[in-house]
mmCIF file with all atom_site columns, C-alpha atoms in Angstrom:
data_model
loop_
_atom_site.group_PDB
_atom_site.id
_atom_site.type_symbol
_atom_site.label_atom_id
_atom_site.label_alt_id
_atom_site.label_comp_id
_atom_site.label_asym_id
_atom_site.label_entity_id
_atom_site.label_seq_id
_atom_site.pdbx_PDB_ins_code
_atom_site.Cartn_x
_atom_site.Cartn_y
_atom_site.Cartn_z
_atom_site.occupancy
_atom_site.B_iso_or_equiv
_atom_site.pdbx_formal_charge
_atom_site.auth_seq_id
_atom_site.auth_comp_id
_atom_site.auth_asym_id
_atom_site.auth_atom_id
_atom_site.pdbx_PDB_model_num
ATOM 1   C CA . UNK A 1 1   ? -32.196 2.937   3.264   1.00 79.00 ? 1   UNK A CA 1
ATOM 2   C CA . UNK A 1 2   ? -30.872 4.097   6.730   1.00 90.00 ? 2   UNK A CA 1
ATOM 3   C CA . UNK A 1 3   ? -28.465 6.385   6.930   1.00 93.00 ? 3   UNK A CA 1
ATOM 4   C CA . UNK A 1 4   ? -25.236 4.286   7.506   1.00 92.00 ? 4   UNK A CA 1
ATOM 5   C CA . UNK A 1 5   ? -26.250 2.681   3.946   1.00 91.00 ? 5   UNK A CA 1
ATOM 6   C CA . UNK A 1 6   ? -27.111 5.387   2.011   1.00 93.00 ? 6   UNK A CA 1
ATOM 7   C CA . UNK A 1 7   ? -23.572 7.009   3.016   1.00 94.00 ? 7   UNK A CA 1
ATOM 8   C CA . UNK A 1 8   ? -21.544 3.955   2.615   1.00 92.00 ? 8   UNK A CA 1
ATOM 9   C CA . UNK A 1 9   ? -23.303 4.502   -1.441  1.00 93.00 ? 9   UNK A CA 1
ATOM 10  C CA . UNK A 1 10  ? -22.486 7.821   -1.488  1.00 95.00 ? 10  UNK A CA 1
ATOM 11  C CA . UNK A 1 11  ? -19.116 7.111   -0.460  1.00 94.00 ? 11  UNK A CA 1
ATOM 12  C CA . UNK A 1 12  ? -18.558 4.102   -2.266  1.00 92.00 ? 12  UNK A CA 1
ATOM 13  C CA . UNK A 1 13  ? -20.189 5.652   -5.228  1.00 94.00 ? 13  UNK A CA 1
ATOM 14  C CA . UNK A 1 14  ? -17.429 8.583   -5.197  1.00 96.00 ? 14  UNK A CA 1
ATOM 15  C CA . UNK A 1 15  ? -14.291 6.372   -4.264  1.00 92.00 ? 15  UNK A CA 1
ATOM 16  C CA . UNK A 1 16  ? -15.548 4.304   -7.648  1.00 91.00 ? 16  UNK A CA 1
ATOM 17  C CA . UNK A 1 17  ? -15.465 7.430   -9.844  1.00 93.00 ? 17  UNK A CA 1
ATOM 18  C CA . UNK A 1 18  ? -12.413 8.789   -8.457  1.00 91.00 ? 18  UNK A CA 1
ATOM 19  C CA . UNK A 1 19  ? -10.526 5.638   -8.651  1.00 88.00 ? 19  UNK A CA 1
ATOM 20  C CA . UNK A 1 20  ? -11.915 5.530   -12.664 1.00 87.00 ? 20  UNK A CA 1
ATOM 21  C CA . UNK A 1 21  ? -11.004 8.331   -12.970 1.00 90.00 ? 21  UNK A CA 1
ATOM 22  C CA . UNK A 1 22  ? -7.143  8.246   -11.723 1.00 88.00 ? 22  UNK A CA 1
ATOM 23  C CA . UNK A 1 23  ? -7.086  5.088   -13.685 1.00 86.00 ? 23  UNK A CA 1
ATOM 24  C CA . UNK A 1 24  ? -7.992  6.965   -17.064 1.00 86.00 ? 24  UNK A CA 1
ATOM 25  C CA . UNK A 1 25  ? -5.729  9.985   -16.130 1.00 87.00 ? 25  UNK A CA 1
ATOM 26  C CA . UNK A 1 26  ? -2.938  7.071   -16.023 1.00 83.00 ? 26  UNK A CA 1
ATOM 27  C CA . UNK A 1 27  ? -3.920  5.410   -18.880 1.00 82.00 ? 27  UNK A CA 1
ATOM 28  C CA . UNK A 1 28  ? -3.745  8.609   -21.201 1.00 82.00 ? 28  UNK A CA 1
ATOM 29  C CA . UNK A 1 29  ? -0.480  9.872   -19.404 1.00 82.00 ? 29  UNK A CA 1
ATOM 30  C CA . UNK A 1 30  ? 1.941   6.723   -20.542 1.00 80.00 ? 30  UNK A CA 1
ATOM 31  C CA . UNK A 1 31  ? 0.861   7.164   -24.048 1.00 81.00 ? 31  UNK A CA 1
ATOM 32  C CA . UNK A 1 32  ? 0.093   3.876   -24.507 1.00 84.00 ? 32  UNK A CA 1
ATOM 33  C CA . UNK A 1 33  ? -3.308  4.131   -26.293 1.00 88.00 ? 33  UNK A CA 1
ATOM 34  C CA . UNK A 1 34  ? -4.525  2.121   -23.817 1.00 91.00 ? 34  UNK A CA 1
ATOM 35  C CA . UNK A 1 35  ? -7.977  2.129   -21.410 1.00 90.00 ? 35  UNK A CA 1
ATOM 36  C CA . UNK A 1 36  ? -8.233  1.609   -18.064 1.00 87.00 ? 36  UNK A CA 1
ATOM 37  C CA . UNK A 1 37  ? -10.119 -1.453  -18.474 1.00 90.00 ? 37  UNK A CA 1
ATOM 38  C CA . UNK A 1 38  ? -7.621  -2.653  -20.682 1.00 93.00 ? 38  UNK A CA 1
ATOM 39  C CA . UNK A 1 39  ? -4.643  -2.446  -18.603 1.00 92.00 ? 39  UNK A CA 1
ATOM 40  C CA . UNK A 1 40  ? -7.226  -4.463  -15.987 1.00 91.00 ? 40  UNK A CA 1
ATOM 41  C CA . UNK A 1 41  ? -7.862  -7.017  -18.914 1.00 95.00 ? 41  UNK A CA 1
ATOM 42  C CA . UNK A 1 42  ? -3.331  -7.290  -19.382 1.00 96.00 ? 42  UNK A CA 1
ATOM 43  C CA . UNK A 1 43  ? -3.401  -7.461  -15.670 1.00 95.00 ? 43  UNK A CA 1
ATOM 44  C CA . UNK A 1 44  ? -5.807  -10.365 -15.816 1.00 96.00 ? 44  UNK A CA 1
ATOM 45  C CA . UNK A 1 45  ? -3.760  -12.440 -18.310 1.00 97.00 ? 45  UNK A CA 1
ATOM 46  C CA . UNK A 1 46  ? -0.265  -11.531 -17.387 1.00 96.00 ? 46  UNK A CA 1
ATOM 47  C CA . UNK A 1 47  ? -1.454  -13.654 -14.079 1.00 95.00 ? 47  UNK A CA 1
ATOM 48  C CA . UNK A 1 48  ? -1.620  -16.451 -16.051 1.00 93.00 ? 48  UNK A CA 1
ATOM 49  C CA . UNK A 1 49  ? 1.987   -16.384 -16.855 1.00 91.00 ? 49  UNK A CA 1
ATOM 50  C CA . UNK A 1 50  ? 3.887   -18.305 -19.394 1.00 88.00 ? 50  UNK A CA 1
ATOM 51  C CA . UNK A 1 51  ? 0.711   -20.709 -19.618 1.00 89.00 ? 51  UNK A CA 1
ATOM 52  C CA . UNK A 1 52  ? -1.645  -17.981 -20.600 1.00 92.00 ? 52  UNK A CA 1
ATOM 53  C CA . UNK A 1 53  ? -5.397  -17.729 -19.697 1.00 95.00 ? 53  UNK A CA 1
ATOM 54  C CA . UNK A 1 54  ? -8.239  -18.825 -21.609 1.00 93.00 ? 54  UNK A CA 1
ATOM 55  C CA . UNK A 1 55  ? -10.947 -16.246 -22.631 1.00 92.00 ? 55  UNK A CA 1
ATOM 56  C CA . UNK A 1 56  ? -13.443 -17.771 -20.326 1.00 92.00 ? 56  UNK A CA 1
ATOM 57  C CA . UNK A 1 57  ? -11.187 -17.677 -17.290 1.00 94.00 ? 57  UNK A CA 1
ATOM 58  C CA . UNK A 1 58  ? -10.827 -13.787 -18.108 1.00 95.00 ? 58  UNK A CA 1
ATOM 59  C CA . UNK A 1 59  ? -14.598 -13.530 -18.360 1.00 94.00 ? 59  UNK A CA 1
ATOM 60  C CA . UNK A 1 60  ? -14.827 -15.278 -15.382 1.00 92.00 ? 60  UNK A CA 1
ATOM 61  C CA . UNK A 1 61  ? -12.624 -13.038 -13.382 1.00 93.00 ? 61  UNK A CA 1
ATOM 62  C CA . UNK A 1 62  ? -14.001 -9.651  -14.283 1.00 91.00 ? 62  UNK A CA 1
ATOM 63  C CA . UNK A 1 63  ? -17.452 -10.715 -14.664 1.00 88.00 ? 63  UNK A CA 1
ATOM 64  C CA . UNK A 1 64  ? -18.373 -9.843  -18.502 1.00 92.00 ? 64  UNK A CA 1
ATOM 65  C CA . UNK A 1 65  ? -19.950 -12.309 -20.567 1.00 94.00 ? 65  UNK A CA 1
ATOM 66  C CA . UNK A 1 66  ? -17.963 -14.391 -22.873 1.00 93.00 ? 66  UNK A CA 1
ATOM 67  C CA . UNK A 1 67  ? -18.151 -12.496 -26.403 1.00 94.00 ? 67  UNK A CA 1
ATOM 68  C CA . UNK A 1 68  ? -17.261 -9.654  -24.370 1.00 95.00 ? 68  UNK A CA 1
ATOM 69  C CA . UNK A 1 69  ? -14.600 -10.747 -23.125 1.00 95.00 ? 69  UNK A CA 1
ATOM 70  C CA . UNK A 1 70  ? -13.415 -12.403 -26.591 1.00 94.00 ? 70  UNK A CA 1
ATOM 71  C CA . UNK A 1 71  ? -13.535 -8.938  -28.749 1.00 96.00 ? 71  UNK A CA 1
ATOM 72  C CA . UNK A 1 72  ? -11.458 -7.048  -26.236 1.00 96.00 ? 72  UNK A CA 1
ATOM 73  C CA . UNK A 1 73  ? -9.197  -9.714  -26.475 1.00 96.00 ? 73  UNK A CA 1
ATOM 74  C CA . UNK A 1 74  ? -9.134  -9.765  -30.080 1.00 96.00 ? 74  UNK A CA 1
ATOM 75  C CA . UNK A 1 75  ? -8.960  -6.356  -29.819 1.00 97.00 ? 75  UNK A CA 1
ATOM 76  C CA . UNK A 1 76  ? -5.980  -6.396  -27.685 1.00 97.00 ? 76  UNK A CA 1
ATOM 77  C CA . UNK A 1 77  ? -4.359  -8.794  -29.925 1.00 97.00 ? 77  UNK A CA 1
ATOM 78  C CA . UNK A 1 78  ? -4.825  -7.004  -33.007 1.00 97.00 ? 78  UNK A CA 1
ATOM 79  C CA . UNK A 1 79  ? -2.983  -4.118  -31.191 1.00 97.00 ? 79  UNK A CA 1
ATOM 80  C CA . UNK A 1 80  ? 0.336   -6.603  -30.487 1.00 97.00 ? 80  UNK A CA 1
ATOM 81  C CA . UNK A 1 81  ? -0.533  -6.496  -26.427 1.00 97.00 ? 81  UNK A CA 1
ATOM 82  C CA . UNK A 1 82  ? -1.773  -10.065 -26.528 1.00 98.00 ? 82  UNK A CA 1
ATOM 83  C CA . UNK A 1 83  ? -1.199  -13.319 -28.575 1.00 97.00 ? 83  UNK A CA 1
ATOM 84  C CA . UNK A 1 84  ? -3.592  -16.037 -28.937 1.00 94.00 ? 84  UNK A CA 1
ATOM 85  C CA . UNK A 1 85  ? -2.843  -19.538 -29.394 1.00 91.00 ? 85  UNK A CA 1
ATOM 86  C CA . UNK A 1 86  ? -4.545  -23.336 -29.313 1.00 85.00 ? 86  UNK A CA 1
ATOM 87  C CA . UNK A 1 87  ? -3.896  -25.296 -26.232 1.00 77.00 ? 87  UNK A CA 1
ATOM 88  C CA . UNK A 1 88  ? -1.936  -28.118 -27.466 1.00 73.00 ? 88  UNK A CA 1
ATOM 89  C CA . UNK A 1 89  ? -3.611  -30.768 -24.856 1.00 72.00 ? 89  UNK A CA 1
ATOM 90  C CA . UNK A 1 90  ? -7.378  -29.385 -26.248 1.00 69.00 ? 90  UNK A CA 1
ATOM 91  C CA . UNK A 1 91  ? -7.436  -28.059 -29.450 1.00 68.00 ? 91  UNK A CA 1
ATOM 92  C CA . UNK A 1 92  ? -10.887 -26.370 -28.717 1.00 74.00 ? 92  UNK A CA 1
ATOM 93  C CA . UNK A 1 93  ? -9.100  -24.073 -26.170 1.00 80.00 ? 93  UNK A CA 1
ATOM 94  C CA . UNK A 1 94  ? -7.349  -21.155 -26.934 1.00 86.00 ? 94  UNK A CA 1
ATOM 95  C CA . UNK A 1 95  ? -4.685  -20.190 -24.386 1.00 93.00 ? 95  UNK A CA 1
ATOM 96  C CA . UNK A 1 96  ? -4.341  -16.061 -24.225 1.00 96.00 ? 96  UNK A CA 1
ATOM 97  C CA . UNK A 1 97  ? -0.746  -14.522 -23.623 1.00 97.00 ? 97  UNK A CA 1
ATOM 98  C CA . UNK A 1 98  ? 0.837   -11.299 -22.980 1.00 97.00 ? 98  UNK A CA 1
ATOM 99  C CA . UNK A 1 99  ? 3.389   -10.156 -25.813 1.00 97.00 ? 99  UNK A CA 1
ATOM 100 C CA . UNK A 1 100 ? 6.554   -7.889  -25.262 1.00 96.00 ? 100 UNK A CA 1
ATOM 101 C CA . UNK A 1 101 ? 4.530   -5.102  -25.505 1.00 96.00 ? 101 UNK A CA 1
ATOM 102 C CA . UNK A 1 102 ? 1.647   -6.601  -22.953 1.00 96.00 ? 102 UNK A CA 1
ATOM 103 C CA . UNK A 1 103 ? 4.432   -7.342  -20.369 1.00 96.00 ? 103 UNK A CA 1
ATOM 104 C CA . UNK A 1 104 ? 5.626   -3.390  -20.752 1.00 94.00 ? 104 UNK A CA 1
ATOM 105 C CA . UNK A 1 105 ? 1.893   -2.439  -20.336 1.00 94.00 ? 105 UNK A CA 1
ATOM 106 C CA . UNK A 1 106 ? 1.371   -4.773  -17.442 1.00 94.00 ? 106 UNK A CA 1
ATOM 107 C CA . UNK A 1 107 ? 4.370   -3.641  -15.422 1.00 93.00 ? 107 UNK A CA 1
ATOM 108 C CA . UNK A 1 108 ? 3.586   0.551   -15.922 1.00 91.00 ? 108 UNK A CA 1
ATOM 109 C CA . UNK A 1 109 ? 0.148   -0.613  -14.776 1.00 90.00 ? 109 UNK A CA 1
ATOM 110 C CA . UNK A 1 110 ? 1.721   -2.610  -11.663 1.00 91.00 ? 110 UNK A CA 1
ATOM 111 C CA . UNK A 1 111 ? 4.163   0.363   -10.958 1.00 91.00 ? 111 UNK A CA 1
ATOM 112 C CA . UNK A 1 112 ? 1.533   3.213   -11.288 1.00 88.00 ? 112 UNK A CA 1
ATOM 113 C CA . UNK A 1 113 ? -0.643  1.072   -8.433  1.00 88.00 ? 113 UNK A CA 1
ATOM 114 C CA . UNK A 1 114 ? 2.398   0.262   -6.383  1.00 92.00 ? 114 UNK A CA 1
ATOM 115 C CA . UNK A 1 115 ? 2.924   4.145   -6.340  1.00 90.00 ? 115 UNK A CA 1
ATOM 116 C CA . UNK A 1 116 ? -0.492  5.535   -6.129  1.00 87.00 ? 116 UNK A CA 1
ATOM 117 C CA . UNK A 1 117 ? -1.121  3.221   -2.801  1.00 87.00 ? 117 UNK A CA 1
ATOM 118 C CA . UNK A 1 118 ? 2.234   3.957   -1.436  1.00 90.00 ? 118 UNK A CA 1
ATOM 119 C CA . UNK A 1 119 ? 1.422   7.249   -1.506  1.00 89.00 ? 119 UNK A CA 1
ATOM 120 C CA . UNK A 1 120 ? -2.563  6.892   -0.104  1.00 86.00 ? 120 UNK A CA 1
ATOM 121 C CA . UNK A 1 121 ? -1.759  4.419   2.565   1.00 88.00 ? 121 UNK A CA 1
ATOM 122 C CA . UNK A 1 122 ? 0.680   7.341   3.865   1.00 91.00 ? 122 UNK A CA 1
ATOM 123 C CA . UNK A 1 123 ? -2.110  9.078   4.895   1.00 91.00 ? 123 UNK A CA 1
ATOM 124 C CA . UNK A 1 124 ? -3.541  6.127   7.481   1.00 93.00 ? 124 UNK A CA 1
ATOM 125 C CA . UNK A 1 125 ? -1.965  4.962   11.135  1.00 94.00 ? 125 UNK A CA 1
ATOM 126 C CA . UNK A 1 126 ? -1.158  1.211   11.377  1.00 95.00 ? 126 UNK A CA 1
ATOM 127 C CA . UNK A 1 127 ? -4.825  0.918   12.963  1.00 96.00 ? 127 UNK A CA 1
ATOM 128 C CA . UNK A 1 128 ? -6.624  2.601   10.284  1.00 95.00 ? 128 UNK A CA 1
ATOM 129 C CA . UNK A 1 129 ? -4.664  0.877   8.117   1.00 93.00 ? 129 UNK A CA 1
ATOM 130 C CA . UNK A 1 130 ? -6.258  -2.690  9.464   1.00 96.00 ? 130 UNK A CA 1
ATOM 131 C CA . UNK A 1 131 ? -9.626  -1.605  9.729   1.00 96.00 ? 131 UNK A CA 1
ATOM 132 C CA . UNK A 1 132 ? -9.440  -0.026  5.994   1.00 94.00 ? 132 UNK A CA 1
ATOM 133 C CA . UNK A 1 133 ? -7.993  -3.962  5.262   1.00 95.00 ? 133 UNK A CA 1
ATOM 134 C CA . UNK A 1 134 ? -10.766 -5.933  7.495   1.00 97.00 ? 134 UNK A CA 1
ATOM 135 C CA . UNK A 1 135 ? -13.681 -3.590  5.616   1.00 95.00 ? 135 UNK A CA 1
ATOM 136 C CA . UNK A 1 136 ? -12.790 -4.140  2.672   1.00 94.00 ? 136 UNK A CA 1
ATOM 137 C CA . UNK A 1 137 ? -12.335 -7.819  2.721   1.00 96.00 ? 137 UNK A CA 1
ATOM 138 C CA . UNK A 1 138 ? -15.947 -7.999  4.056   1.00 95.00 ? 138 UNK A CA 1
ATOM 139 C CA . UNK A 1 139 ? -17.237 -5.910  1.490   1.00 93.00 ? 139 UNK A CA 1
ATOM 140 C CA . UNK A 1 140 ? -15.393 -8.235  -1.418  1.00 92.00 ? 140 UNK A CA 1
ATOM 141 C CA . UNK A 1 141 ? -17.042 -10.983 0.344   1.00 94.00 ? 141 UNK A CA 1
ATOM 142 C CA . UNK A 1 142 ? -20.385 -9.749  0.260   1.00 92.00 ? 142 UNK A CA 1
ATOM 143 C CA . UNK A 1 143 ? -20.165 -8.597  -3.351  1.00 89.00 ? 143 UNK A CA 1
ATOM 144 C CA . UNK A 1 144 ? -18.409 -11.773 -4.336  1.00 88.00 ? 144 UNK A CA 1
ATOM 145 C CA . UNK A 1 145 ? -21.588 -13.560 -2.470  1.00 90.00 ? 145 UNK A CA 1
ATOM 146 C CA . UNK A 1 146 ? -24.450 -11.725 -4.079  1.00 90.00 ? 146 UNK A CA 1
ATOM 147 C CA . UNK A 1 147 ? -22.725 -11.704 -7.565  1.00 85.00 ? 147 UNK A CA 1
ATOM 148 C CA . UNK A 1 148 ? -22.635 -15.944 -6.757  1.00 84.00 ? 148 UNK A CA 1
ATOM 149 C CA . UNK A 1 149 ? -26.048 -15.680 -5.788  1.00 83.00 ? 149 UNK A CA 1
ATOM 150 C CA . UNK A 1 150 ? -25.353 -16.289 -1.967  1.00 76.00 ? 150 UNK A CA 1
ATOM 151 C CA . UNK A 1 151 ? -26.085 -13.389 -0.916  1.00 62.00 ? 151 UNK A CA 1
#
């Protein structure tokens, strides 16, 4: 590994931790009884709106397998954050919904984001600013490729 790669780990490596471990700090703080990667999981079906999301799109989107995706959701739903219901136009598909309570969860999660990047982008000039943007978008790409088996 040279040594651009094995710092862009390093750093990478740390921004992932710290970012966790923000995310947890949040999570704990509204009292909500709620993980980190379960806000991300409300996040991911509150996009779906009023038509919901099925449990494979969810998988799909944060890259878990299935059953993995289908007990959190349960899990979620036995909590009153989610509701699950048949698709009426295929009764093999079950459409997943946020509740009252998901849409409360969803928009602390939104406005603690909203804030904490308001606050870190601060710290940047309008050039590092686009740089920070145009990295990152190549990173997503390459993970999105390799994880697709493009890469």
């Amino acid at each position: 590994m040279d040594s651009f790669a094995a710092k862009l780990n390093e750093l990478l490596d740390e921004t992932y931790l710290n970012i966790m471990t923000m995310e947890e700090q949040s999570a704990k703080a509204c009292r909500l009884n709620l993980s980190a990667s379960e806000f991300h999981l409300l996040q991911v079906v509150g996009r779906g709106g009023n038509d919901g999301v099925t449990v494979s799109e969810i998988a799909d989107t944060i890259h878990v397998a299935r059953p993995s995706a289908s007990v959190a959701i349960n899990k979620l739903a036995k909590r009153g954050f989610v509701s699950k219901e048949r698709c009426s136009s295929d009764g093999r598909s079950i459409r997943v919904r946020l509740t009252r309570e998901g849409r409360l969860a969803d928009a602390y999660h939104r406005y603690y984001h909203r804030q904490l990047f308001n606050h870190l982008t601060s710290e940047f000039t309008q050039e590092e600013k686009a740089a920070l943007i145009r990295g990152v978008e190549k990173l997503n790409r390459i993970f999105l490729d390799t994880i697709r088996g493009r890469g």
